[in-house]
PDB file of C-alpha atoms and ligand atoms in Angstrom:
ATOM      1  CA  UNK A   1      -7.592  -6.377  39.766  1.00 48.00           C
ATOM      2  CA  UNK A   2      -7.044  -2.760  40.440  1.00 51.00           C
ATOM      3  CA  UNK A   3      -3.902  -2.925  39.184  1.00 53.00           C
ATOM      4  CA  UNK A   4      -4.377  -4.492  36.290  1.00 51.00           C
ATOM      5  CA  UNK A   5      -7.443  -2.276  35.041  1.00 50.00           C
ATOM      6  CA  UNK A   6      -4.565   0.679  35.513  1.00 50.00           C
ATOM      7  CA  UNK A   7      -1.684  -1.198  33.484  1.00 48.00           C
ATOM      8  CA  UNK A   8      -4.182  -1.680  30.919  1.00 53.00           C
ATOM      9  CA  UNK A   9      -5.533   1.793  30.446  1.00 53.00           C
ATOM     10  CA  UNK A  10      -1.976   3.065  30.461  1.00 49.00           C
ATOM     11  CA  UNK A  11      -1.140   0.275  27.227  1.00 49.00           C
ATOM     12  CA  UNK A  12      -4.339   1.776  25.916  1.00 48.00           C
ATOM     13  CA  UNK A  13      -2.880   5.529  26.110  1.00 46.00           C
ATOM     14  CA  UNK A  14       0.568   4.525  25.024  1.00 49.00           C
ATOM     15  CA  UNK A  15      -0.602   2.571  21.919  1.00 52.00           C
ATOM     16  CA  UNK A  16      -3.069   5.036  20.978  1.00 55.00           C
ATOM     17  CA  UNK A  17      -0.452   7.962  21.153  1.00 76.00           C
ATOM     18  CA  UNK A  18       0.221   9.523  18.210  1.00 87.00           C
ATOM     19  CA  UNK A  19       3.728  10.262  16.815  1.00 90.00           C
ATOM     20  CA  UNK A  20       4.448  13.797  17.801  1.00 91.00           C
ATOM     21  CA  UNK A  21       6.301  16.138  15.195  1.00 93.00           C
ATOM     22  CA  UNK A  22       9.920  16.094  15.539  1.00 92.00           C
ATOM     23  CA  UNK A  23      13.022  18.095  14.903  1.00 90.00           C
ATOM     24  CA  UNK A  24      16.306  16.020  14.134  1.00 92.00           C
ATOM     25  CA  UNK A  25      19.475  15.887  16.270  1.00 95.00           C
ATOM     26  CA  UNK A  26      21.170  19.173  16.608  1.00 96.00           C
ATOM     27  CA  UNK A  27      24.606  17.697  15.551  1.00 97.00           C
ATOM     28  CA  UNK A  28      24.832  15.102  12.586  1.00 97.00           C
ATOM     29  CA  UNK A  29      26.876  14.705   9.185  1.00 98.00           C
ATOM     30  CA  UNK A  30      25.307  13.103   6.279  1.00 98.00           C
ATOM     31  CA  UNK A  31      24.985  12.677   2.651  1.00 98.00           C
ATOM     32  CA  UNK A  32      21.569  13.680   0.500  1.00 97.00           C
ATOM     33  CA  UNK A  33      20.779  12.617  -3.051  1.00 97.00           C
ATOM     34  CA  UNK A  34      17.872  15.383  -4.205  1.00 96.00           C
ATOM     35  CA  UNK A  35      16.622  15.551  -7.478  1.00 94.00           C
ATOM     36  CA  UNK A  36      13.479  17.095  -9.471  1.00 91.00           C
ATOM     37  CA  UNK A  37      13.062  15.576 -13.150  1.00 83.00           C
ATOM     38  CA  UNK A  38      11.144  17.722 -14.466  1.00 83.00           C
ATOM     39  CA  UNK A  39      14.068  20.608 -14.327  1.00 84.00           C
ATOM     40  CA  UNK A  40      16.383  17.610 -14.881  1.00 87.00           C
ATOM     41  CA  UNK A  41      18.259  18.981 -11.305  1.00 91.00           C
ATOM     42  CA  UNK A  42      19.728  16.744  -9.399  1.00 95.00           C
ATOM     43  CA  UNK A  43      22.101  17.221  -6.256  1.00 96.00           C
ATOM     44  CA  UNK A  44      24.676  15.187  -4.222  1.00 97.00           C
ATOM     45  CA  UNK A  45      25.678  16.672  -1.045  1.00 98.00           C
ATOM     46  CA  UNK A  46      27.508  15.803   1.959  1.00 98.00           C
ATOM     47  CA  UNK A  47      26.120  17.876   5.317  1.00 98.00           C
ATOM     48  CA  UNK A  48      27.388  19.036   8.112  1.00 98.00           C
ATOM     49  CA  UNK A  49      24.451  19.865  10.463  1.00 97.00           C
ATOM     50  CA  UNK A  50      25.075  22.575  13.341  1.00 98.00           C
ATOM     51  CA  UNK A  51      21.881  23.539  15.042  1.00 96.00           C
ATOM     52  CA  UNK A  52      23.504  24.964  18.103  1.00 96.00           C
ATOM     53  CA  UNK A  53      25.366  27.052  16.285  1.00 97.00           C
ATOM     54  CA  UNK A  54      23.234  27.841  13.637  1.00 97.00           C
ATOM     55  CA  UNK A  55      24.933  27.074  10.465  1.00 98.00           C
ATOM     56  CA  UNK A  56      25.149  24.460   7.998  1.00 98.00           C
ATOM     57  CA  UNK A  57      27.974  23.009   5.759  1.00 98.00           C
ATOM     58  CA  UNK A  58      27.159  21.312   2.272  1.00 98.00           C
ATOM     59  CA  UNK A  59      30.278  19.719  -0.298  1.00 98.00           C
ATOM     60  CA  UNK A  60      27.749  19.650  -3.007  1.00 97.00           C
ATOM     61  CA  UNK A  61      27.768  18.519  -6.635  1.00 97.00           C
ATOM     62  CA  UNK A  62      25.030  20.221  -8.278  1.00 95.00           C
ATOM     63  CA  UNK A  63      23.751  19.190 -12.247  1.00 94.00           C
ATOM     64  CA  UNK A  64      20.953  21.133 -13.996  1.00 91.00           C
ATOM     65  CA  UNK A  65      20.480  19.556 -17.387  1.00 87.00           C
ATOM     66  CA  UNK A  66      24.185  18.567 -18.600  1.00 88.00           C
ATOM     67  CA  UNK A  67      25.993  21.160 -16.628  1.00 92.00           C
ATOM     68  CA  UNK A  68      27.661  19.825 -13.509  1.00 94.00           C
ATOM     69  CA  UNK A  69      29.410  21.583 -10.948  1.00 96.00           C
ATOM     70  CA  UNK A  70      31.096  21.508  -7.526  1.00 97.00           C
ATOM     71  CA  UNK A  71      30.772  23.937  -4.572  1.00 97.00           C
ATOM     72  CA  UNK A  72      31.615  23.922  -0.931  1.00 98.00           C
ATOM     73  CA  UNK A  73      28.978  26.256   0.707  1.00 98.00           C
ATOM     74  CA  UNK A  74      29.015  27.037   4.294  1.00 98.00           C
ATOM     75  CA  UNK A  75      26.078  29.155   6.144  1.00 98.00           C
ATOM     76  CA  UNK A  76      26.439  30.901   8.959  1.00 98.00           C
ATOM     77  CA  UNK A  77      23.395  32.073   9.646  1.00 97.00           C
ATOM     78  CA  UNK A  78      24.257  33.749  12.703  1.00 97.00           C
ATOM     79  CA  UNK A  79      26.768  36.069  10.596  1.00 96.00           C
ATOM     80  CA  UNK A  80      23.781  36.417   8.182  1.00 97.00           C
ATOM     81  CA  UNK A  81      26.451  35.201   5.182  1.00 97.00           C
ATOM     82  CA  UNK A  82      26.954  32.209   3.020  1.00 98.00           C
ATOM     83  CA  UNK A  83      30.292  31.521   1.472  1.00 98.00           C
ATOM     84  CA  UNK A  84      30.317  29.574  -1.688  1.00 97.00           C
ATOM     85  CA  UNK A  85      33.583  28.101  -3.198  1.00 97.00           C
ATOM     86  CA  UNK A  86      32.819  27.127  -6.827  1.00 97.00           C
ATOM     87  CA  UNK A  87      35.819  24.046  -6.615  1.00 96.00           C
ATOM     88  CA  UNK A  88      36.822  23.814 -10.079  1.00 96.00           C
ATOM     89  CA  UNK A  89      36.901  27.565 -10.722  1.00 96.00           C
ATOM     90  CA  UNK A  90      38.110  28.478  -7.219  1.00 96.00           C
ATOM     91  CA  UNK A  91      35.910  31.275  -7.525  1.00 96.00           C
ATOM     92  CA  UNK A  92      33.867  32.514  -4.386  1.00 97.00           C
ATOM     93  CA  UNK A  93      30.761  33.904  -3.641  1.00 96.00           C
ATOM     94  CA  UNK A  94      30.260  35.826   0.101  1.00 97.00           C
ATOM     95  CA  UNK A  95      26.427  37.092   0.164  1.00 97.00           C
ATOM     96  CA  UNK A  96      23.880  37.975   2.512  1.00 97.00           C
ATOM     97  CA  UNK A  97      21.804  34.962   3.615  1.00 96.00           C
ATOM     98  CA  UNK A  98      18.107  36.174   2.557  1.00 93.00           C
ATOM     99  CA  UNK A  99      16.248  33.362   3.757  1.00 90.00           C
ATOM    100  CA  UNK A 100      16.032  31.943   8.114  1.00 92.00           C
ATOM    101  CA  UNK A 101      17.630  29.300   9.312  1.00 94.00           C
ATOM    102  CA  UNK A 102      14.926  26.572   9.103  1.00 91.00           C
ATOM    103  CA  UNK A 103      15.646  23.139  11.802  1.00 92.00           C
ATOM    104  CA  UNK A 104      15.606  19.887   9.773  1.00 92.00           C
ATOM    105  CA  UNK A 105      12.918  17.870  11.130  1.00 90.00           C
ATOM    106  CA  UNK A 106       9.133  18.772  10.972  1.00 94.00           C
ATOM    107  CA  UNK A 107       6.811  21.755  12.016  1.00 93.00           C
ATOM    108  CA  UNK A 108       5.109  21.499  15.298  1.00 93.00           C
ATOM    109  CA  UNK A 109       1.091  21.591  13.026  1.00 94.00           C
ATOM    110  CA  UNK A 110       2.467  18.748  11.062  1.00 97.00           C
ATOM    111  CA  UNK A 111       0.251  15.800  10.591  1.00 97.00           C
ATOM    112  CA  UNK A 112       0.931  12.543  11.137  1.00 97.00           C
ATOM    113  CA  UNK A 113       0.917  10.790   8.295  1.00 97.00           C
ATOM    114  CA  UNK A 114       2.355   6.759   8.979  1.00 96.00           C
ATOM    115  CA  UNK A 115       4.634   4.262  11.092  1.00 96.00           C
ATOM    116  CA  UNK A 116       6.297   1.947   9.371  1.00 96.00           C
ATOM    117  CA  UNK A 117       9.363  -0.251   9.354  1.00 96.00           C
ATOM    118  CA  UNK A 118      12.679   0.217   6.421  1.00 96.00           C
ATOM    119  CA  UNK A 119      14.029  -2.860   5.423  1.00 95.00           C
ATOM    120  CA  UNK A 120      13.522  -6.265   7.369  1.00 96.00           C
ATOM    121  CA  UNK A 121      11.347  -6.320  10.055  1.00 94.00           C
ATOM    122  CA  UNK A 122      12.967  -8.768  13.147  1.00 92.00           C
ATOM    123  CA  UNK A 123      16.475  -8.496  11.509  1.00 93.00           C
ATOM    124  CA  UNK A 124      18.084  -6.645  13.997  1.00 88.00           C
ATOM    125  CA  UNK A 125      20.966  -4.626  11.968  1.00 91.00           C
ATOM    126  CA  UNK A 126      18.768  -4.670   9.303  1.00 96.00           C
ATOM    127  CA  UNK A 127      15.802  -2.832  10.285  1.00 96.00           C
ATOM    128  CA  UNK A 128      15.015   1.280  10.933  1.00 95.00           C
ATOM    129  CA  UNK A 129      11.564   2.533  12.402  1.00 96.00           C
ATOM    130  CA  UNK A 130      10.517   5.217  10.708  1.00 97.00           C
ATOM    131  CA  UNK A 131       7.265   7.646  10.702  1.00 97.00           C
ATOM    132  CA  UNK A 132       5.880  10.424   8.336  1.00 97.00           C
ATOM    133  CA  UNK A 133       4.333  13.254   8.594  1.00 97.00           C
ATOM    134  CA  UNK A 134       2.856  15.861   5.921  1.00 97.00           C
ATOM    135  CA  UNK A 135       1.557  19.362   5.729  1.00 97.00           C
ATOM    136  CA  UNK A 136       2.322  22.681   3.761  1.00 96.00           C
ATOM    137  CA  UNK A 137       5.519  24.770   5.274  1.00 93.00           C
ATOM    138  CA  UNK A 138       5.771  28.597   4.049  1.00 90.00           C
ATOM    139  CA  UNK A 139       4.111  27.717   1.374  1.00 91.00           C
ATOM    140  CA  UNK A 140       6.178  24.401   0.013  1.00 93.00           C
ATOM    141  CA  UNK A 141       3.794  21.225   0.104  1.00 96.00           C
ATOM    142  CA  UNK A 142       5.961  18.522   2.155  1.00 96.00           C
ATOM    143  CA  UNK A 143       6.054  14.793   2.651  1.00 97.00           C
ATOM    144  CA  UNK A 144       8.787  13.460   5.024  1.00 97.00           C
ATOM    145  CA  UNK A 145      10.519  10.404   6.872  1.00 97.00           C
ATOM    146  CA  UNK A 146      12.093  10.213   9.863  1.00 97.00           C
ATOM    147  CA  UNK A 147      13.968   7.469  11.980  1.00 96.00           C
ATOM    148  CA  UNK A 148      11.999   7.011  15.643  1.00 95.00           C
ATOM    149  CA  UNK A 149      12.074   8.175  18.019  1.00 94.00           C
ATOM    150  CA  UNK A 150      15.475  10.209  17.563  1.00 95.00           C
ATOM    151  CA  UNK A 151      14.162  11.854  14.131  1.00 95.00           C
ATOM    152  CA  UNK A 152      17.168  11.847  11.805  1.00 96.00           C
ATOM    153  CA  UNK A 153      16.219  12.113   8.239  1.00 96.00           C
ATOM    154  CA  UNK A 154      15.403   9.879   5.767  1.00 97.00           C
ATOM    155  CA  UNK A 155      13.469  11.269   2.851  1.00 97.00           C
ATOM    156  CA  UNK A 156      11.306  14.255   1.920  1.00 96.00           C
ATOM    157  CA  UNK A 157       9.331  15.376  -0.686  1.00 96.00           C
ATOM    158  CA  UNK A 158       8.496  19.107  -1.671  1.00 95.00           C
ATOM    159  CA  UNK A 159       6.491  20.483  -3.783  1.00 94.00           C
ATOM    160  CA  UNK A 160       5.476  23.892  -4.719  1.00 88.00           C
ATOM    161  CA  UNK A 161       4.797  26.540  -7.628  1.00 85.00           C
ATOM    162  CA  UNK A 162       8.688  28.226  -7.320  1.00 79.00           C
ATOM    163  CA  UNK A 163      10.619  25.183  -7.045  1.00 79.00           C
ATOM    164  CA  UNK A 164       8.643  22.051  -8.548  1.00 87.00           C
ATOM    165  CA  UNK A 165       8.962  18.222  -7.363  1.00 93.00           C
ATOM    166  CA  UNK A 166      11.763  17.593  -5.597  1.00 94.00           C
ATOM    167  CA  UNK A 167      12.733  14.714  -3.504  1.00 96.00           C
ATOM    168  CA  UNK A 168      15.737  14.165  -1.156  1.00 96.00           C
ATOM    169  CA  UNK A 169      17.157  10.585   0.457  1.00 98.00           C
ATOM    170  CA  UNK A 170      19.549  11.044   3.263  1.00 97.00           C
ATOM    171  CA  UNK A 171      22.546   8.612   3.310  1.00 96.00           C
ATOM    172  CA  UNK A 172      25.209   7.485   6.157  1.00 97.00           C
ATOM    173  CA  UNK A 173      24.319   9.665   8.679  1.00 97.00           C
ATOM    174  CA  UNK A 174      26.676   9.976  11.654  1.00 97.00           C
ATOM    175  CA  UNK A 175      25.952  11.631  14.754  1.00 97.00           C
ATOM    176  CA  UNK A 176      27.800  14.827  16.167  1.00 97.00           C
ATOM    177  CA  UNK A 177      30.440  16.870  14.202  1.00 97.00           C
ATOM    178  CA  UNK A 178      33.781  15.089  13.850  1.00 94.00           C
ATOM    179  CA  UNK A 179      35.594  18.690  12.736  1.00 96.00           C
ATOM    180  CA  UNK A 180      33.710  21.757  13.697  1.00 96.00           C
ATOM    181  CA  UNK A 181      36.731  23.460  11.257  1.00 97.00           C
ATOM    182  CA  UNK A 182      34.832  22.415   8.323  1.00 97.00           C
ATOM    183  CA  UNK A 183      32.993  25.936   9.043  1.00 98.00           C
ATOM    184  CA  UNK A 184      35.634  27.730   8.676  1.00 97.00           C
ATOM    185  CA  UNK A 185      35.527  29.579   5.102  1.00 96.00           C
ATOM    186  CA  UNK A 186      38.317  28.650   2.827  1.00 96.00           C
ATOM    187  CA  UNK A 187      41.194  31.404   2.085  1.00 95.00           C
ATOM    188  CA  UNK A 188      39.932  31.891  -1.403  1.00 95.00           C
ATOM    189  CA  UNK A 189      36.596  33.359   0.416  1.00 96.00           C
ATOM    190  CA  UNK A 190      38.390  35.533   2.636  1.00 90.00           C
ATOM    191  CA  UNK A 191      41.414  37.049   0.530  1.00 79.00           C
ATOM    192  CA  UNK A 192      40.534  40.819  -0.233  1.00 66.00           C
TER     193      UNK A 192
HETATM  194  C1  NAG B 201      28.977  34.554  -8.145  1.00 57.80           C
HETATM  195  O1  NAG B 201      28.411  35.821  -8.417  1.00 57.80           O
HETATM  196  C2  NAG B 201      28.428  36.160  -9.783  1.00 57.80           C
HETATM  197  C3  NAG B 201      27.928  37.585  -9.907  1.00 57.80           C
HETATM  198  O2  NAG B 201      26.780  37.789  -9.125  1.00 57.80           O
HETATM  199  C4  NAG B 201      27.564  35.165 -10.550  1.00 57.80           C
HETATM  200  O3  NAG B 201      27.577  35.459 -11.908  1.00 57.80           O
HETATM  201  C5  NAG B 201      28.111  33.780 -10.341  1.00 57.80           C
HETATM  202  O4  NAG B 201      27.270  32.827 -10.945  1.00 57.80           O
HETATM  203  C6  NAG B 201      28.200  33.467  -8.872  1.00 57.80           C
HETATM  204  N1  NAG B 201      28.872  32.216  -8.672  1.00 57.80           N
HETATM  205  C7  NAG B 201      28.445  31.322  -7.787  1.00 57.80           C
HETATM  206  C8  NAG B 201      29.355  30.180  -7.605  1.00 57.80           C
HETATM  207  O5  NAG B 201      27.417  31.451  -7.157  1.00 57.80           O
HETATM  208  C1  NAG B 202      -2.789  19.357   9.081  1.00 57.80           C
HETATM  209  O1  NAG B 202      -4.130  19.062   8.731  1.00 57.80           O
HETATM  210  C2  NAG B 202      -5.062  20.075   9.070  1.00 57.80           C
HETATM  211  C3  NAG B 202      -6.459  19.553   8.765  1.00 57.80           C
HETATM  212  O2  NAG B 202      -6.521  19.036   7.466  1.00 57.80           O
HETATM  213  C4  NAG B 202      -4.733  21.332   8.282  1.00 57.80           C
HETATM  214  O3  NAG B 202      -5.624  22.376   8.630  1.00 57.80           O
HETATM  215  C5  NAG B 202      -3.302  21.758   8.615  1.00 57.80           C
HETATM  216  O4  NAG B 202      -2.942  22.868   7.835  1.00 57.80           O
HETATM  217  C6  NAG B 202      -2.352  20.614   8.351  1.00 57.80           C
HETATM  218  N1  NAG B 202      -0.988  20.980   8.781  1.00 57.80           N
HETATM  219  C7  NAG B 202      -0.063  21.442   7.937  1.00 57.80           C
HETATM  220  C8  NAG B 202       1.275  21.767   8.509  1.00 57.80           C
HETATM  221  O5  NAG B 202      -0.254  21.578   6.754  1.00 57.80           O
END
């Protein structure tokens, strides 16, 4: 009887739990779709996420209005620079990162928001748990979906006065880095 009473307090605890804030892997390559009508921006990226290193690769194709371009940018936020290769010019920028490295995932005073299941609940390859969470992060309201329980990224919404309505899907993620030389900058960044 004892026993029982303490199995079912501990169900109790585990169901009631709720979903902590998370940060994702520390190693992952994906794609993200991100676009904001109302500045008619929209941005196609594939990412190379290195936590552990702090520093961050994006092959992006960015279009504001009709004017599309391509750039491979790669932070290194540990050198405090970003290098970006404009790919159809071959011109590149090397500035001073201004802004911190910020972890993809959530902040720990986020607030749950929902648990839910993508796609087809019971179909085995078919089906991703996710949760959400929401809150307001230097400013930038946020809205965000994550895979459970190992928190790789699935959608987020920002909002804010500087930088509008945006929203970002994240496609064919792949654990760990497959080429860590992707971070190296390309020669037209480094010729003097
Ligand atoms: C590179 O810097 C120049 C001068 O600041 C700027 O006009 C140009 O738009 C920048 N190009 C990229 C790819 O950021
Ligand atoms: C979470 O909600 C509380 C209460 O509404 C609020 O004070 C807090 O700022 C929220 N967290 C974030 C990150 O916005």
């Amino acid at each position: 009887m004892l026993r029982w009473l303490v199995c079912f307090s501990l169900l109790v605890c585990v169901m009631s739990q709720t979903p902590r804030p998370c940060e994702s892997p520390k190693a992952w390559e994906g794609d993200v779709h991100t676009f904001d009508e109302s500045k008619k921006f929209r941005r196609n990226a594939r990412i190379t996420y290195d936590e552990e290193n702090i520093r961050i690769r994006e092959v992006e194709e960015l279009a504001i209005g009709s004017k599309d371009d391509f750039f491979d940018v790669i932070r290194l936020y540990r050198e405090g620079v970003e290098y970006r290769l404009n790919l159809r010019t071959k011109v590149c920028n090397v500035t001073t990162l201004t802004r911190h490295f910020v972890p993809i995932g959530f902040p720990p005073n986020a607030n749950f928001s929902d648990s839910f299941v993508i796609g087809i609940s019971g179909f085995q390859d078919e089906e991703v748990s996710a949760i959400s969470f929401d809150g307001v992060f230097e400013g930038v309201q946020f809205y965000g979906i994550v895979t459970t329980p190992d928190c790789y990224p699935v959608h987020l919404t920002t909002q804010s006065q500087q930088f509008g309505l945006a929203q970002s899907q994240y496609y064919n993620i792949k654990a760990g880095i497959p080429d860590p030389n992707v971070f190296i900058p390309p020669p037209e960044c480094t010729r003097k």
